[in-house]
Amino acid sequence: MSASEAGGLVLRGGDRRTLAARMNDVIAEDSLSVGEPCPSEAQLCERFSVSRTAVRRVLAQMEGNGLLATDHG
């Protein structure tokens, strides 16, 4: 049975880590310091080729784990 028959897809880049792991790395990769804004949801969707829902879920996890704080407005 091929990957397509099993419903699997090969994604570009070959990064097999979870979206959460890749988004956590954004802090280090972009050299973000405490108090600096992180990339927008739209930028993260583009960067990781995922839906806004997926990005929002991981951002909520990161906030729950104390890695991010939301500043509305």
C-alpha positions as semicolon CSV with decimal commas, in nm:
position;residue;x (nm);y (nm);z (nm)
1;M;0,000;0,000;0,000
2;S;0,146;0,337;-0,099
3;A;0,134;0,653;0,115
4;S;-0,139;0,795;-0,106
5;E;-0,348;0,480;-0,068
6;A;-0,310;0,504;0,310
7;G;-0,411;0,871;0,306
8;G;-0,064;1,003;0,397
9;L;0,105;1,301;0,244
10;V;0,471;1,392;0,215
11;L;0,523;1,750;0,323
12;R;0,801;1,973;0,199
13;G;1,105;2,023;0,417
14;G;1,083;1,682;0,580
15;D;1,056;1,831;0,931
16;R;0,873;1,562;1,127
17;R;0,851;1,757;1,453
18;T;0,513;1,872;1,578
19;L;0,387;2,217;1,493
20;A;0,423;2,306;1,862
21;A;0,792;2,210;1,858
22;R;0,856;2,409;1,540
23;M;0,669;2,713;1,672
24;N;0,859;2,697;2,002
25;D;1,180;2,715;1,798
26;V;1,063;3,046;1,647
27;I;1,161;3,220;1,972
28;A;1,522;3,107;1,936
29;E;1,542;3,121;1,555
30;D;1,411;3,478;1,543
31;S;1,618;3,579;1,850
32;L;1,306;3,707;2,027
33;S;1,354;3,861;2,371
34;V;1,108;3,900;2,655
35;G;0,858;4,172;2,566
36;E;0,912;4,152;2,189
37;P;0,614;4,066;1,969
38;C;0,614;3,726;1,804
39;P;0,518;3,680;1,439
40;S;0,149;3,726;1,361
41;E;-0,090;3,436;1,313
42;A;-0,090;3,504;0,940
43;Q;0,291;3,499;0,928
44;L;0,303;3,172;1,123
45;C;0,041;3,015;0,894
46;E;0,253;3,110;0,594
47;R;0,581;3,003;0,756
48;F;0,456;2,656;0,850
49;S;0,192;2,606;0,577
50;V;-0,081;2,532;0,831
51;S;-0,428;2,663;0,910
52;R;-0,502;2,955;1,139
53;T;-0,686;2,712;1,368
54;A;-0,370;2,502;1,411
55;V;-0,161;2,812;1,484
56;R;-0,415;2,942;1,736
57;R;-0,421;2,608;1,916
58;V;-0,042;2,604;1,955
59;L;-0,031;2,971;2,059
60;A;-0,288;2,890;2,330
61;Q;-0,070;2,599;2,447
62;M;0,236;2,824;2,454
63;E;0,045;3,084;2,654
64;G;-0,079;2,816;2,893
65;N;0,280;2,698;2,942
66;G;0,395;3,052;3,021
67;L;0,600;3,095;2,703
68;L;0,382;3,373;2,560
69;A;0,156;3,643;2,695
70;T;-0,125;3,788;2,490
71;D;-0,148;4,165;2,470
72;H;-0,471;4,257;2,293
73;G;-0,496;4,586;2,110
